[in-house]
Coordinates of C-alpha atoms and ligand atoms in Angstrom, one line a residue:
X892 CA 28.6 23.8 82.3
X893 CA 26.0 25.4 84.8
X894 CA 23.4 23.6 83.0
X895 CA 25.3 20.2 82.7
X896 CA 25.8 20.1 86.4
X897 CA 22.3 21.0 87.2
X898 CA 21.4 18.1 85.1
X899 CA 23.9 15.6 87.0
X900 CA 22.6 16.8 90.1
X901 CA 18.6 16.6 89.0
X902 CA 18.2 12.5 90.8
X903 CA 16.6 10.1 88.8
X904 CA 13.2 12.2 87.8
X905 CA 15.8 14.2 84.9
X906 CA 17.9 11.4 84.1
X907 CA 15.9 11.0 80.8
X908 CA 16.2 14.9 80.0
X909 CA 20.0 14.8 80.5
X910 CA 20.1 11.8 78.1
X911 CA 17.8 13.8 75.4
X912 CA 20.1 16.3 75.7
X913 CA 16.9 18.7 76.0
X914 CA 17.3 22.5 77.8
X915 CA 16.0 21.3 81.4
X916 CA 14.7 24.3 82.5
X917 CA 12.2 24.3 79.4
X918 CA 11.4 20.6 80.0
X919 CA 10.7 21.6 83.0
X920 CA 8.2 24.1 82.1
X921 CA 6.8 22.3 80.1
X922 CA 5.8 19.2 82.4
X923 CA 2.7 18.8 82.9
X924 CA 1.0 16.9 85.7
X925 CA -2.1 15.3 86.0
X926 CA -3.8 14.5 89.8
X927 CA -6.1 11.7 89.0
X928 CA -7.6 10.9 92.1
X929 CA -10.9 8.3 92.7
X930 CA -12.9 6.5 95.4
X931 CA -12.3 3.2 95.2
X932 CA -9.2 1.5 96.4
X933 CA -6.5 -0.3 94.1
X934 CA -7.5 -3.8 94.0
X935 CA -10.6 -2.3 91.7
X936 CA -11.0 -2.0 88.1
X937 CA -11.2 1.9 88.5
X938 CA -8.2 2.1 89.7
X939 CA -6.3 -0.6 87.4
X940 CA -8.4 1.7 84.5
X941 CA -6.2 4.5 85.8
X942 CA -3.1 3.0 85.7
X943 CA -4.1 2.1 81.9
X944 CA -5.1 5.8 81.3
X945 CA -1.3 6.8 82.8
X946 CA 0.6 3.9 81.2
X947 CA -0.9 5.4 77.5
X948 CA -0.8 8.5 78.6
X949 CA 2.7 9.0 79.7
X950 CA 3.8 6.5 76.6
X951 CA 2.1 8.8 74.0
X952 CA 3.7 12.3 75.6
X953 CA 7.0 10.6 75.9
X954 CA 6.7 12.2 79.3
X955 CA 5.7 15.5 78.8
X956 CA 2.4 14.3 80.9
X957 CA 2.7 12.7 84.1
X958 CA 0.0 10.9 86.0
X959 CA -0.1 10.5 89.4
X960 CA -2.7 8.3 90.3
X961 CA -4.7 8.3 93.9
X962 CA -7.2 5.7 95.0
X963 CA -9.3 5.0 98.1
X964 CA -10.0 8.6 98.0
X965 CA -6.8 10.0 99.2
X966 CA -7.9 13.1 97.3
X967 CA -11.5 13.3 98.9
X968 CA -15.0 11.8 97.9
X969 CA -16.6 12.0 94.2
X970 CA -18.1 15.3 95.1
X971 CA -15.1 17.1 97.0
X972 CA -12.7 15.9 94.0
X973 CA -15.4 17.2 91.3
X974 CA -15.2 20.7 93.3
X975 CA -11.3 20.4 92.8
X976 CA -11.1 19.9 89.5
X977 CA -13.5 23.0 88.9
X978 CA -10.9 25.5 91.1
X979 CA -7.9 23.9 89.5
X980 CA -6.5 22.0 92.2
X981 CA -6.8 18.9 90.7
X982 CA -7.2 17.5 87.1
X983 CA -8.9 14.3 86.8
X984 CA -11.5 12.4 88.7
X985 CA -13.7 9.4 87.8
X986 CA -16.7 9.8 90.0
X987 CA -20.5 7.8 89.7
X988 CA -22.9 9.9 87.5
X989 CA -25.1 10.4 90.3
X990 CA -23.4 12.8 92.5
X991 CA -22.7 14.7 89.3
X992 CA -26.4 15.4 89.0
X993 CA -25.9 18.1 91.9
X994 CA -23.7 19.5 89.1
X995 CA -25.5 19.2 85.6
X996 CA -28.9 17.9 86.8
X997 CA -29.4 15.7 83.5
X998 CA -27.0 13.5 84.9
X999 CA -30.0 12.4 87.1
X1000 CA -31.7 10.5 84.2
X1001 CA -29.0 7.5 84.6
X1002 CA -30.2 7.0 88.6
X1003 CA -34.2 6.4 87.2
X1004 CA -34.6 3.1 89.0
X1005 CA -34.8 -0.1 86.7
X1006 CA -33.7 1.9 83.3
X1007 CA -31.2 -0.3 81.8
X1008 CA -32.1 -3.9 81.5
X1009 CA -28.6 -4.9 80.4
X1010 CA -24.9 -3.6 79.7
X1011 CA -25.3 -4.5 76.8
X1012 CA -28.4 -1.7 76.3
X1013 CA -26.2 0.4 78.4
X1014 CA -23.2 0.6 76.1
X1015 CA -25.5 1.4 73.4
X1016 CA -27.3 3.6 75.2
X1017 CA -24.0 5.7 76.8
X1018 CA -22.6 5.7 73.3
X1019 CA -25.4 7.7 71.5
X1020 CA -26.4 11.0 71.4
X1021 CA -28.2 11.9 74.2
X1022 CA -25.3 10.1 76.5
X1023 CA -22.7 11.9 75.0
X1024 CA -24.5 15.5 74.5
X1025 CA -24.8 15.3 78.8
X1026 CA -20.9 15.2 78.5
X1027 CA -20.7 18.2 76.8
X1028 CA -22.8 20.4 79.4
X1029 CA -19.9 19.4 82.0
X1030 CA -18.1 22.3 80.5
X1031 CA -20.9 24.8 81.7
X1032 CA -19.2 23.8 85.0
X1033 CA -15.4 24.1 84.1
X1034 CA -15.4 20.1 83.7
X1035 CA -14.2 18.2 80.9
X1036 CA -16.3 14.7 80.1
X1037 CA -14.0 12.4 78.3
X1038 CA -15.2 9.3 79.1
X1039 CA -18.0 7.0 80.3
X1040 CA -16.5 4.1 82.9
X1041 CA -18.6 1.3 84.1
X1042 CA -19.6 1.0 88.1
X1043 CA -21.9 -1.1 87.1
X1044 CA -25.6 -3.0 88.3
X1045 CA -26.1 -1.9 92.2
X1046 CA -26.9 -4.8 94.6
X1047 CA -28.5 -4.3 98.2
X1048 CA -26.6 -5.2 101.4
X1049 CA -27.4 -4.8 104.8
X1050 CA -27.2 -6.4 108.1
X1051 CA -30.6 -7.1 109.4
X1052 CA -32.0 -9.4 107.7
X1053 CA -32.6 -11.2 104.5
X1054 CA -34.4 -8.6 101.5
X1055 CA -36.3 -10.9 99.2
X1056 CA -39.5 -8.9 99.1
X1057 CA -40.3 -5.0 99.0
X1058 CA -41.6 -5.2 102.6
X1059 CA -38.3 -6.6 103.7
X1060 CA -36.6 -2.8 102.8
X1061 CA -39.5 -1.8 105.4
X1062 CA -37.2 0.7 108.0
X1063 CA -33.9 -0.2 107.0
X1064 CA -31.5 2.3 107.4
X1065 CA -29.8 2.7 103.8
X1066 CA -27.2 4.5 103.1
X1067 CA -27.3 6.1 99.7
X1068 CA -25.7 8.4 97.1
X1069 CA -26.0 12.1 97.5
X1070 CA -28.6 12.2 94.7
X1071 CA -32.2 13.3 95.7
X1072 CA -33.7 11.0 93.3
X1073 CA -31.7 7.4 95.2
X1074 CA -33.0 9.1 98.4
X1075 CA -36.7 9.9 97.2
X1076 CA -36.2 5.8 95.3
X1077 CA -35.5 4.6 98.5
X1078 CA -37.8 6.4 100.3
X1079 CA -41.0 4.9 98.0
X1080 CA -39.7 1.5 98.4
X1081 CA -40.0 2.2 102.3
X1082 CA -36.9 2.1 103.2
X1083 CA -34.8 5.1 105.7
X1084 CA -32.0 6.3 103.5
X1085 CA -29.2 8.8 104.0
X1086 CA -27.0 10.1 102.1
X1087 CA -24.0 9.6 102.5
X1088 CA -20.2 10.4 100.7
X1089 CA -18.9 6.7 100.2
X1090 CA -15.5 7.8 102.0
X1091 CA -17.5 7.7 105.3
X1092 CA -19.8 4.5 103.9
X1093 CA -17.7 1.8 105.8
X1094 CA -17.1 3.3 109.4
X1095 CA -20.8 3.8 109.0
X1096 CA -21.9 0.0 108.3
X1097 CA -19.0 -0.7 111.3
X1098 CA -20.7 1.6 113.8
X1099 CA -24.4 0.7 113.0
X1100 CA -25.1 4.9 111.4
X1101 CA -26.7 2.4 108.5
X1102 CA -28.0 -0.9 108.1
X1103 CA -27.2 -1.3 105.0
X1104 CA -26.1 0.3 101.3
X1105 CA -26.2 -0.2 97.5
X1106 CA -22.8 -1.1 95.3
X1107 CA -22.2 -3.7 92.8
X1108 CA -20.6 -6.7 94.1
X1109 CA -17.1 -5.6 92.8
X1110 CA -17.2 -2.9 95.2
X1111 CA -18.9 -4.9 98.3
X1112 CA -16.3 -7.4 97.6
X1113 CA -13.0 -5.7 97.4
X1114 CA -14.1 -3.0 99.9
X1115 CA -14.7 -5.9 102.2
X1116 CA -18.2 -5.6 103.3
X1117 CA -18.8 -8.6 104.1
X1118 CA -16.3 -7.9 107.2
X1119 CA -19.9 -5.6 108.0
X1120 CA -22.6 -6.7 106.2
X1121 CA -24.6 -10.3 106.3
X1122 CA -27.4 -9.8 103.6
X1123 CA -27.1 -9.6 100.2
X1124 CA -29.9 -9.8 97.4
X1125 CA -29.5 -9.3 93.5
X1126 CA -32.1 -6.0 93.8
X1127 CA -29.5 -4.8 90.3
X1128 CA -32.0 -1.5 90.9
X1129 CA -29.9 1.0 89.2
X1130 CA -27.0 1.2 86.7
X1131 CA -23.9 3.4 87.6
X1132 CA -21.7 4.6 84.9
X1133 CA -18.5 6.2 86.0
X1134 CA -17.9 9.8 84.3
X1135 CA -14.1 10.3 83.1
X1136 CA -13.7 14.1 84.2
X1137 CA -10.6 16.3 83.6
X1138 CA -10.4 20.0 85.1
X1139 CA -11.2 22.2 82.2
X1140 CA -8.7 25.0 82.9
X1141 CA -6.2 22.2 82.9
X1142 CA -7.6 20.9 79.4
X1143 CA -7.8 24.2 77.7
X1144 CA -4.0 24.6 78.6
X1145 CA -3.5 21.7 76.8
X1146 CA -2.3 21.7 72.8
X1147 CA -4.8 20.3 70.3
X1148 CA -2.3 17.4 70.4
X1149 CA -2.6 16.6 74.0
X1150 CA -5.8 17.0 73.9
X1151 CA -6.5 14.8 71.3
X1152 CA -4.3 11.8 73.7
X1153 CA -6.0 12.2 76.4
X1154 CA -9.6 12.2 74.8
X1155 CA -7.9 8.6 73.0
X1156 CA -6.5 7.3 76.5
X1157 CA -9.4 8.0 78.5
X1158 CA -11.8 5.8 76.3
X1159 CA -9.1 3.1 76.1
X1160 CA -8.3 3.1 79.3
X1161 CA -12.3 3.1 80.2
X1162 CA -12.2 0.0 77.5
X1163 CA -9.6 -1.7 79.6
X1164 CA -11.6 -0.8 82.7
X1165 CA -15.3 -2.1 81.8
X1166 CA -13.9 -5.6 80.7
X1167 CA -12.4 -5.8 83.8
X1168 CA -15.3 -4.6 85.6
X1169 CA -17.7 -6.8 84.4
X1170 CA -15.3 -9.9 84.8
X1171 CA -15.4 -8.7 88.1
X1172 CA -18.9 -8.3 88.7
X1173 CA -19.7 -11.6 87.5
X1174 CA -17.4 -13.2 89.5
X1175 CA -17.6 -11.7 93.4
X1176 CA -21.0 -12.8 94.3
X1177 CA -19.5 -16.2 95.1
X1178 CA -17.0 -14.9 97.1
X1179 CA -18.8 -12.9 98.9
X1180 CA -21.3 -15.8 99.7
X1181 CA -17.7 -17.7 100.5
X1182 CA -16.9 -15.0 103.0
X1183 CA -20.2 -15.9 104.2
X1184 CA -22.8 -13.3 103.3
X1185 CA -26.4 -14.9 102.6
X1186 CA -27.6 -14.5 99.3
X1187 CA -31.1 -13.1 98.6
X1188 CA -32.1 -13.6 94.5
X1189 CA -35.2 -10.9 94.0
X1190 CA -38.1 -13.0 92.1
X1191 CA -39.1 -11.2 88.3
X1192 CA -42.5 -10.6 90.1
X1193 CA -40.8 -9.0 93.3
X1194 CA -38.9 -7.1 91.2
X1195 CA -41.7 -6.0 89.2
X1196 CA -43.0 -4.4 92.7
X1197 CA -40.5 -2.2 93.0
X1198 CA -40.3 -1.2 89.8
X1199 CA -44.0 -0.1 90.2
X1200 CA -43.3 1.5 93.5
X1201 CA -41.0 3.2 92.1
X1202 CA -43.1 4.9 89.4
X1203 CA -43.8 8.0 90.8
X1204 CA -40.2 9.4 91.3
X1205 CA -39.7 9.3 87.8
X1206 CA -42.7 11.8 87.6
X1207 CA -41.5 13.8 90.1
X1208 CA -38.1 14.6 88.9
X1209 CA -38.9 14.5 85.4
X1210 CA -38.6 18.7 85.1
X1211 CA -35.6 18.6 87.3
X1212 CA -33.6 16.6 85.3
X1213 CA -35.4 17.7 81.7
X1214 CA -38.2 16.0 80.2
X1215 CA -36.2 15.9 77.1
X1216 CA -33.5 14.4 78.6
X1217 CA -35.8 11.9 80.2
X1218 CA -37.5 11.3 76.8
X1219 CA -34.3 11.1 74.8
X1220 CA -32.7 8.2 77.1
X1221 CA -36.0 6.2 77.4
X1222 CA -36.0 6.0 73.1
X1223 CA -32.5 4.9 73.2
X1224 CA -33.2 2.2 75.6
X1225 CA -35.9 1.4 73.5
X1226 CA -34.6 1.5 70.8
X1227 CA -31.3 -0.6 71.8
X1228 CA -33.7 -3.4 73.2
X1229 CA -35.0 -4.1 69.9
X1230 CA -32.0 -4.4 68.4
Ligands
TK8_1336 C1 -16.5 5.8 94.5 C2 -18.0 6.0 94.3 C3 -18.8 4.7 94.7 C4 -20.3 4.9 94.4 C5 -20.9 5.2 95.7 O1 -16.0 7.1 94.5 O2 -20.7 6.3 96.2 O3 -21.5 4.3 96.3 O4 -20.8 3.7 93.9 O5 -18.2 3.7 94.1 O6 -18.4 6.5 93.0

């Protein structure tokens, strides 16, 4: 009877268990809960990828996982989030691969300037070996790589002036990742970067800290740069992918089962997410010129430029990220370009 009234007074959250008829106390213990927490707000495809990845989730487990889901980083930046899920505190993130380089340097090899020539070559490219192998040393660092998620092309705003050529990034204060191979980029292509965790990005544009900084136009749009920014150009210097990251002590205390869902849900999800990602990318240059930005488009032989300026960076963090790591991504570009 103790039990049945327990139940009746549990509110709406045990109304199923009562139903099921189940022991509550041992549902109880055996609800799990998963923190999924990212940087973007909710009108992005990240964050409608994470309602995707709780929707199957929570379907598949009958409820046995919940998701809460955080956006707009609620939960803190890519890098304090990553931190959280390695203590515990937290259990899922979805941060850019480049601040994970200052946690598994290898991660660096997806911020060489210029590597990916399309999403097309980056899907293959993120599926293979090499791609999927730099998942697996996450768990080195208690993290858990389920998934690649698409950020996508990174365009250059600012609010100076117009960036057409490689002297026009001459001075400008850009904000970028906290990567040392964006800052050292930046630096050869003469511009002044900081870095910069992109919770503080917008105050920063507001109050004149930067000039300018690099997102794809989903981002710039639905952030609503424009509100701060005046100039944008088509630089598409540098492919993002997102990294689907669960807390490993929270994995491991999963069963084989569980596991095995969320492994399936986060690549679904991240399925759902990069359609609607690139939809989205395509689209929001036009708007953003609507909300009146002024577009820049960089010329092939500008663009050659900086990837020539660029050069030496590559060099200089080859060891630091691992030549074979280095090697082993440039083959499968390669490689997927002939295809
Ligand atoms: C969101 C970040 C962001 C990234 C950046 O958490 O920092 O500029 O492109 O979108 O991952």
């Amino acid at each position: 009877l103790l039990a049945v009234l327990l139940v009746a007074c549990g509110g709406d959250d045990n109304a199923n268990e009562g139903q099921n008829g189940e022991n509550e106390s041992a549902s109880e213990g055996g609800e799990k809960i998963i923190r999924a927490g990212i940087g973007l707000n909710q009108n992005h495809p990240q964050y409608k990828g994470l309602l995707k990845f709780k929707e199957i989730v929570e379907e598949e487990t009958d409820g046995e996982i919940t998701v809460e889901t955080y956006h707009s980083g609620q939960l803190g930046d890519d890098r304090t989030m990553t931190e959280a899920l390695q203590l515990g505190t937290q259990e899922v993130t979805v941060p850019s691969t480049a601040p994970i380089a200052n946690f598994v340097p290898e991660f660096s090899v997806f911020d060489i300037p210029f590597l990916f020539p399309s999403e097309e070559v980056a899907d293959e490219v993120l599926a293979g070996d090499v791609a999927q192998d730099l998942l697996k040393k996450l768990e080195e660092k208690d993290l858990v790589g389920l998934a690649y998620w698409e950020n996508g092309f990174r365009d250059l705003t600012n609010s100076e002036r117009p960036v057409e050529t490689i002297e026009d990034f001459d001075g400008l204060k850009i904000r970028t990742m906290e990567n040392d191979l964006h800052l050292a980029a930046f630096e050869e292509l003469g511009a002044n970067p900081t870095p910069m965790a992109f919770t503080e990005l917008f105050t920063a544009m507001q109050q004149g800290t930067v000039d300018g900084q690099e997102n794809p136009y989903a981002t710039i749009y639905l952030e609503n740069y424009f509100e701060v920014q005046d100039y944008v150009s088509d630089t598409h210097h540098v492919y993002s992918p997102f990294v689907f990251l669960m807390s490993k002590e929270f994995y491991d205390g999963l069963s084989e089962e569980e596991q095995q869902i969320v492994r399936d849900a986060a690549k679904e999800a991240g399925e759902h997410q990069i359609k609607l990602n690139r939809e989205a990318n395509a689209e929001y240059l036009e708007k953003l010129v609507d909300e009146g930005m002024e577009f820049s488009e960089i010329s092939d032989e500008e663009r050659q430029k900086m990837v020539d300026a660029v050069q030496p960076v590559i060099e200089d963090f080859k060891d630091d990220i691992g030549a074979e790591t280095v090697d082993g991504i440039m083959e499968a570009v390669e490689q997927a370009q002939g295809e």
